[in-house]
mmCIF file of C-alpha atoms in Angstrom:
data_model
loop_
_atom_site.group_PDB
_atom_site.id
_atom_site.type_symbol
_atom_site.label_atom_id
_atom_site.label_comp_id
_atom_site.label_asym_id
_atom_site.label_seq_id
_atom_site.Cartn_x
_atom_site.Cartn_y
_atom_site.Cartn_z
ATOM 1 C CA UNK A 1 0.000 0.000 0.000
ATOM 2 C CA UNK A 2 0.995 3.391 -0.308
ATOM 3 C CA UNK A 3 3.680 4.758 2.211
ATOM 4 C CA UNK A 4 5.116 8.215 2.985
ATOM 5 C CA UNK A 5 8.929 8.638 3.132
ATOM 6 C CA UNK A 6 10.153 9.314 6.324
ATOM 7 C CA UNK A 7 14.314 9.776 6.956
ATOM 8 C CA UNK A 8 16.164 9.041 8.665
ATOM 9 C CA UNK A 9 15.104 5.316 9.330
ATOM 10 C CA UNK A 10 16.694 5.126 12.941
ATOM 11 C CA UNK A 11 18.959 7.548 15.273
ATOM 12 C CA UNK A 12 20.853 6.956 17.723
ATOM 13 C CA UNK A 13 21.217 10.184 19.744
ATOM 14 C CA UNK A 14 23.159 11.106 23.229
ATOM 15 C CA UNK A 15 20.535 12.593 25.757
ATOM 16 C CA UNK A 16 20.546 16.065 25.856
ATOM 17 C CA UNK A 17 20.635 16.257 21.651
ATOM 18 C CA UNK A 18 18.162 17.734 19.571
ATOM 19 C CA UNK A 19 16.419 15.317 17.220
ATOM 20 C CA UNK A 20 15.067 16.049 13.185
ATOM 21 C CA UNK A 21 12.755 14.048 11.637
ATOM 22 C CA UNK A 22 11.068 14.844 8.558
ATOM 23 C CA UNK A 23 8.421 13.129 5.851
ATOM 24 C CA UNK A 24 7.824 13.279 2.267
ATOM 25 C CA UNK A 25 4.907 12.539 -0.110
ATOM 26 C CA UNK A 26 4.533 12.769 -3.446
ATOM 27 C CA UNK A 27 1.055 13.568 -2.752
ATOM 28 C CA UNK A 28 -0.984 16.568 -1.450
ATOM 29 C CA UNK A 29 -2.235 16.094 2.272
ATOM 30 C CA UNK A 30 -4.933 18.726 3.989
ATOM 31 C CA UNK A 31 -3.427 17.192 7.926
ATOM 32 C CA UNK A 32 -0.278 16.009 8.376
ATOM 33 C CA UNK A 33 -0.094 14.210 11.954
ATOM 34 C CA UNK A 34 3.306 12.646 14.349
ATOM 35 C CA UNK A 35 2.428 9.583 16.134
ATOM 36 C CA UNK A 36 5.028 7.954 18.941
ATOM 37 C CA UNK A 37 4.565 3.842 19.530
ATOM 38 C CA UNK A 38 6.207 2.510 21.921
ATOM 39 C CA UNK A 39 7.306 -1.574 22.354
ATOM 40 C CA UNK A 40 3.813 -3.088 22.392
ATOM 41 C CA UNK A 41 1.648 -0.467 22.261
ATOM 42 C CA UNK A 42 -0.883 1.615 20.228
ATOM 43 C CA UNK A 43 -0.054 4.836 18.323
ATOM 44 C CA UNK A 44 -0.032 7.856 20.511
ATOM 45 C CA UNK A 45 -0.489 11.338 18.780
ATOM 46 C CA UNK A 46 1.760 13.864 19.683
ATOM 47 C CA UNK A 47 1.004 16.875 17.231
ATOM 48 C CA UNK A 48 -1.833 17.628 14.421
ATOM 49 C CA UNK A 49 -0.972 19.970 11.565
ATOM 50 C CA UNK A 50 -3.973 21.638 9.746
ATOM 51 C CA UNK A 51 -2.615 24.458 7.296
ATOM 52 C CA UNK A 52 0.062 24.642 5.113
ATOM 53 C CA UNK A 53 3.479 26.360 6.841
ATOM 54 C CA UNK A 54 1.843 26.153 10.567
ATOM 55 C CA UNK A 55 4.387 25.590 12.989
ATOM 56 C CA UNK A 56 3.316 24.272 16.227
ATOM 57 C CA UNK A 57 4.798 22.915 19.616
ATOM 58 C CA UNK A 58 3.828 20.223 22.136
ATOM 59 C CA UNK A 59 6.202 20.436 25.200
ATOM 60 C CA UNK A 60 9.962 19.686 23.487
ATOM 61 C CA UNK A 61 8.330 18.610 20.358
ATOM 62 C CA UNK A 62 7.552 21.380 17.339
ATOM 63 C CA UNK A 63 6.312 19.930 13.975
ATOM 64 C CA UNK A 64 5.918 21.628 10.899
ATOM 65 C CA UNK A 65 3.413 21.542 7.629
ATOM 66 C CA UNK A 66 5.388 21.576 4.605
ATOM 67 C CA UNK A 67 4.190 24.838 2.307
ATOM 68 C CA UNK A 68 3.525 22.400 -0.668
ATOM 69 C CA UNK A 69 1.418 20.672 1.699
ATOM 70 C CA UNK A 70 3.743 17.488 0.952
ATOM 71 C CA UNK A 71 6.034 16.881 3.497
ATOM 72 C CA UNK A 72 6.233 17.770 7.263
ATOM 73 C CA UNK A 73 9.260 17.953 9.900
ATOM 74 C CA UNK A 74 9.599 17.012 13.108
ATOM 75 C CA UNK A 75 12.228 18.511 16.071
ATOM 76 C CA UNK A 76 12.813 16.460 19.532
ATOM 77 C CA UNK A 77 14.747 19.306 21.814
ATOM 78 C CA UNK A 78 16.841 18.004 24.903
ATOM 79 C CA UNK A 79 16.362 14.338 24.354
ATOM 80 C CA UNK A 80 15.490 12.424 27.439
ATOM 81 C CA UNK A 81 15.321 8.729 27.858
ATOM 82 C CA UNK A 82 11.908 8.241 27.522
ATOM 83 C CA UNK A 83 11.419 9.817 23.616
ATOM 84 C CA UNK A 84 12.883 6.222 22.301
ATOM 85 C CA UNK A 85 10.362 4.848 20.639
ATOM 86 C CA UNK A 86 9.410 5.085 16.978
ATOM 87 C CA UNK A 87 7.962 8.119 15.557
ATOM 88 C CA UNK A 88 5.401 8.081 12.232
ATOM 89 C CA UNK A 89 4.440 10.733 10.406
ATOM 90 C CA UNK A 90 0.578 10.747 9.095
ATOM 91 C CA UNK A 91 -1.107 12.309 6.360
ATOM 92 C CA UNK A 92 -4.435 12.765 5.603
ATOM 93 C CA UNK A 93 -6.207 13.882 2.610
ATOM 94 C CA UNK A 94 -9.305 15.826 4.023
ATOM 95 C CA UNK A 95 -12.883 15.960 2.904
ATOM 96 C CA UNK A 96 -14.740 12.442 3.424
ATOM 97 C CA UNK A 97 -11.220 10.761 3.050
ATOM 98 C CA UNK A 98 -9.767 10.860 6.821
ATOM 99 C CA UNK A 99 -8.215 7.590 6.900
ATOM 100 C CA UNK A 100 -4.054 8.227 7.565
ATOM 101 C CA UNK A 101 -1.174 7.122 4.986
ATOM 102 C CA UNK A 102 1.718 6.262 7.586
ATOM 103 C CA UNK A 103 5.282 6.660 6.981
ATOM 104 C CA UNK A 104 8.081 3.979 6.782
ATOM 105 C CA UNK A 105 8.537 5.400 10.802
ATOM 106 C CA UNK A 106 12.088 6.611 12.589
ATOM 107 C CA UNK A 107 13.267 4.355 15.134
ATOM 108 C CA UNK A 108 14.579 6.425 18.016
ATOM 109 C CA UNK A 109 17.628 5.171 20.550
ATOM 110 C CA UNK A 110 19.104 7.538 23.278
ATOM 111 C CA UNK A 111 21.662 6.712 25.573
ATOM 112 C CA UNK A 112 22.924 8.263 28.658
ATOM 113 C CA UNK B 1 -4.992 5.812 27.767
ATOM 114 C CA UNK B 2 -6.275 6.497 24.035
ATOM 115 C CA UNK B 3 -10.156 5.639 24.924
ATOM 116 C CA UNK B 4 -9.601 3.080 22.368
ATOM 117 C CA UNK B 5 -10.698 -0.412 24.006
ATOM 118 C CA UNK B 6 -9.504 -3.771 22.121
ATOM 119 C CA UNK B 7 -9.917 -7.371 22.733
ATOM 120 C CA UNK B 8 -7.921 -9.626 23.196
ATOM 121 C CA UNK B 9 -4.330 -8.254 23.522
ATOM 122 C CA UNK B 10 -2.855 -11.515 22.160
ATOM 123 C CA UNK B 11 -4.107 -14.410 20.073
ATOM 124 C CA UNK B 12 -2.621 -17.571 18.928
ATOM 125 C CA UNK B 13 -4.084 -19.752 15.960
ATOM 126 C CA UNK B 14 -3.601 -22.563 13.510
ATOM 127 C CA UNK B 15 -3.849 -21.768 9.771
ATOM 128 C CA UNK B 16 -6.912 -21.737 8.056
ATOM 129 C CA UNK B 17 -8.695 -21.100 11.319
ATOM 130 C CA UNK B 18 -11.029 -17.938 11.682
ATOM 131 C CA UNK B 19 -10.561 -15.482 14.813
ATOM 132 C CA UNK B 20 -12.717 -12.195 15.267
ATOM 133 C CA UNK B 21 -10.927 -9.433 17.037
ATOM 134 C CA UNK B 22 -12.908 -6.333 18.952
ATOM 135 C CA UNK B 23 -12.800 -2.765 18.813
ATOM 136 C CA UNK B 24 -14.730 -0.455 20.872
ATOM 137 C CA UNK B 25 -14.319 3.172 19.996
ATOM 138 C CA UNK B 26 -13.849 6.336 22.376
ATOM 139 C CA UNK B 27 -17.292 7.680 23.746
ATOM 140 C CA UNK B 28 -18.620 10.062 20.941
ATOM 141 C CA UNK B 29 -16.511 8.833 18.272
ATOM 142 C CA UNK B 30 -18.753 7.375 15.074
ATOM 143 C CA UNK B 31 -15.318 6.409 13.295
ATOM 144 C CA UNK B 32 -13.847 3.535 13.027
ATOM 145 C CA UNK B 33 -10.672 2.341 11.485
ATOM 146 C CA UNK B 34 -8.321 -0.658 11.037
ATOM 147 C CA UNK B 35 -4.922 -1.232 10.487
ATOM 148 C CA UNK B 36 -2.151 -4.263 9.930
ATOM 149 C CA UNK B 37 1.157 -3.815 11.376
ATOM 150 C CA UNK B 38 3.419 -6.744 9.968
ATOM 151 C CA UNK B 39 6.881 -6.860 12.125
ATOM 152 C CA UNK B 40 9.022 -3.679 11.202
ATOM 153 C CA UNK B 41 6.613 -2.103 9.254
ATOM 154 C CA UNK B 42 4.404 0.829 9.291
ATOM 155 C CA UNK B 43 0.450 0.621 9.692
ATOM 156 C CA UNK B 44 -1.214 -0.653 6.491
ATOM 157 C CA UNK B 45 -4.812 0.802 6.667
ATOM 158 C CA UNK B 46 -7.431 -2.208 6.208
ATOM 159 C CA UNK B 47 -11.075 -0.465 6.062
ATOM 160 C CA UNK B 48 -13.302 2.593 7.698
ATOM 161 C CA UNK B 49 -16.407 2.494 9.465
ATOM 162 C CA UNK B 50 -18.875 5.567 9.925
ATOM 163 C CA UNK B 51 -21.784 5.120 11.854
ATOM 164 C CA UNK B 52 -22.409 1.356 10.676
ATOM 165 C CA UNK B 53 -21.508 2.273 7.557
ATOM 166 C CA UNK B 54 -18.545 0.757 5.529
ATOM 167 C CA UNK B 55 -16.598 4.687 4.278
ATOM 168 C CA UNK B 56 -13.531 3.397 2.722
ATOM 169 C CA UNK B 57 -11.243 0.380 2.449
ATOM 170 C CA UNK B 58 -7.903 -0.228 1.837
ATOM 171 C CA UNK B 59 -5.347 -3.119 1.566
ATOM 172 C CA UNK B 60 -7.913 -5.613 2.931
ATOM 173 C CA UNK B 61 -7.799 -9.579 1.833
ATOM 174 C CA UNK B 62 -11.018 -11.125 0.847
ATOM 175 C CA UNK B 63 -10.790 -13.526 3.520
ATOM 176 C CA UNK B 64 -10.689 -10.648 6.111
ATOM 177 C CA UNK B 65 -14.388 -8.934 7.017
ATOM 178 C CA UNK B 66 -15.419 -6.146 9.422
ATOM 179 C CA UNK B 67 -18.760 -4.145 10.723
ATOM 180 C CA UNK B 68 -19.791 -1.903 13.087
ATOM 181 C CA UNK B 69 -22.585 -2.502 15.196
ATOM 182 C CA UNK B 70 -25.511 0.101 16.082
ATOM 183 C CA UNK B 71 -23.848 0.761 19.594
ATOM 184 C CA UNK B 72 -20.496 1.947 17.189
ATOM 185 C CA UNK B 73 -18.086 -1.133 18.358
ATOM 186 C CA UNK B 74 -16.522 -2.831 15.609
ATOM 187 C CA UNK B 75 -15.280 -6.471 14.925
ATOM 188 C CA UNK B 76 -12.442 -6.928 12.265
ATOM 189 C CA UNK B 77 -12.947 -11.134 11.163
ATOM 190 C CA UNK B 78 -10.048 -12.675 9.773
ATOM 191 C CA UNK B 79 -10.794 -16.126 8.288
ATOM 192 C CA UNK B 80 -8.511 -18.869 6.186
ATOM 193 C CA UNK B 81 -5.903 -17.630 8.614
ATOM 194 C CA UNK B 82 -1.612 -18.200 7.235
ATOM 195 C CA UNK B 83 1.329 -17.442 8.432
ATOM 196 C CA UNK B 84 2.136 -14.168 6.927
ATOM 197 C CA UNK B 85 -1.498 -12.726 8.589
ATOM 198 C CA UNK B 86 0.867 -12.885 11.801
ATOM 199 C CA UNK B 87 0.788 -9.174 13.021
ATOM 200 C CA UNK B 88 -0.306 -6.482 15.266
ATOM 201 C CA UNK B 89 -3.889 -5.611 14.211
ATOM 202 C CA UNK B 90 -4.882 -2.154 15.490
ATOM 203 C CA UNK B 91 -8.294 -0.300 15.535
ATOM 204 C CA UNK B 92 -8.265 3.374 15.433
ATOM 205 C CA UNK B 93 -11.463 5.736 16.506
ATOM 206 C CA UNK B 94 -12.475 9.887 15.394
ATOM 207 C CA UNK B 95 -14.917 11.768 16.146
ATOM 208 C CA UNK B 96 -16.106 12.279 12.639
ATOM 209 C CA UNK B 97 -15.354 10.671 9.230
ATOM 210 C CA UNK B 98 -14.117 14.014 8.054
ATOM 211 C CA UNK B 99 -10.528 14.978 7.432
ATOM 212 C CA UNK B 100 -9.419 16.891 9.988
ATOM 213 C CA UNK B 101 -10.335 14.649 12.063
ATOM 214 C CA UNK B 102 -7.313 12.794 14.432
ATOM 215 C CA UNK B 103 -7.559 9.300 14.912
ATOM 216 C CA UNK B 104 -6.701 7.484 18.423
ATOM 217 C CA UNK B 105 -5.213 4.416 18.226
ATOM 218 C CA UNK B 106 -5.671 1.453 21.030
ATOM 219 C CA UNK B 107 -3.020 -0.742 21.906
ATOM 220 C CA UNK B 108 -3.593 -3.205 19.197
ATOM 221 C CA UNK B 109 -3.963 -7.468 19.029
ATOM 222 C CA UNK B 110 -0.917 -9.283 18.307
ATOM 223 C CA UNK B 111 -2.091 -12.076 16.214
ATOM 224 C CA UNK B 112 0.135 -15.142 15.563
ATOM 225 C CA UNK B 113 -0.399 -17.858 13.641
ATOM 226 C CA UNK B 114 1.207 -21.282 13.808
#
């Protein structure tokens, strides 16, 4: 099925580092949305994009919504422990269609 | 905690049997979605639910089924089970159908097949 490109594919950061993720589509998306899984578990959203060039912050995390509304970017600032995990990028295409293309995901390692 | 309720949290099966796995959405949501997550991979969507209505499908084998029931809880049926349908199966919930619309995500149910 149809994917979104996310880069890098894994990190391995010292704590304390800032983190940049970012995704790529070769199609148009209305939302763009960053989900975190951790080992076992479900999805968990972190930020929703809704307009083209918003910028917005949750905590240590700011994403961005690419201004051709086909790619997004996300920043982890001062790394802790607990962001490992594996971070996906989301779009979605708006109107009736809300169901999310994922990206290939960024596998996240920190160490003290 | 996502809201997102989803039976059971592990399941183990011989191929070609049938299983039924169990989604119940957060209060007020009418959405429902499901996706495949082989080992590694990212989320494959399967198919969308809107208020007991089938809204769009994806990926989905013709030996896997799903509905929604009239008190919005949804059952994803996977039948002629193989090996490679081995994976986490996760339902997602939104308030709407719309775009714009985020979806919540439970914590999944890791199939495996033997």
């Amino acid at each position: 099925g149809q994917q979104l490109n996310q880069s890098p594919q894994s990190m391995f950061i010292q704590e304390g580092e800032d983190v940049s993720m970012n995704c790529t589509s070769s199609s148009i998306f209305n939302t763009w949305l960053w989900y975190k899984q951790d080992p076992g578990e479900g999805p968990v959203l972190l930020i929703a994009l809704y307009k083209a060039g918003e910028l917005t912050s949750n905590g240590r995390l700011t994403a961005q919504f690419g201004i051709t509304r086909k790619d997004s970017f996300l920043n982890i600032s001062a790394s802790i422990p607990s962001d490992v995990g594996i971070y996906f990028c989301a779009g979605q295409e708006g109107g009736t269609a809300s169901k999310l293309t994922f990206g290939t995901g960024t596998r996240l390692q920190v160490t003290l | 905690d996502s809201g997102v309720t989803q039976t059971p949290k592990h399941l183990i099966t011989a191929t070609g049997q049938r299983v039924t796995l169990r989604c119940s959405p957060r209060s007020g949501d009418l959405s429902v979605y499901w996706y495949q997550q082989s080992l590694d991979q990212g989320l494959q969507f399967l198919i969308q639910y809107y208020n007991g209505e089938e809204r769009a499908k994806g990926n989905i084998l013709e030996r896997f089924s799903a509905q929604q029931f009239p008190d919005l809880h949804s059952e994803l049926n996977l039948s002629s089970l193989e090996l490679g349908d081995s994976a986490l199966y996760f339902c997602a919930s939104s308030v709407e159908g719309q775009g714009n619309s985020p979806l919540h995500f439970g914590n999944g149910t890791r199939l495996t097949v033997t």
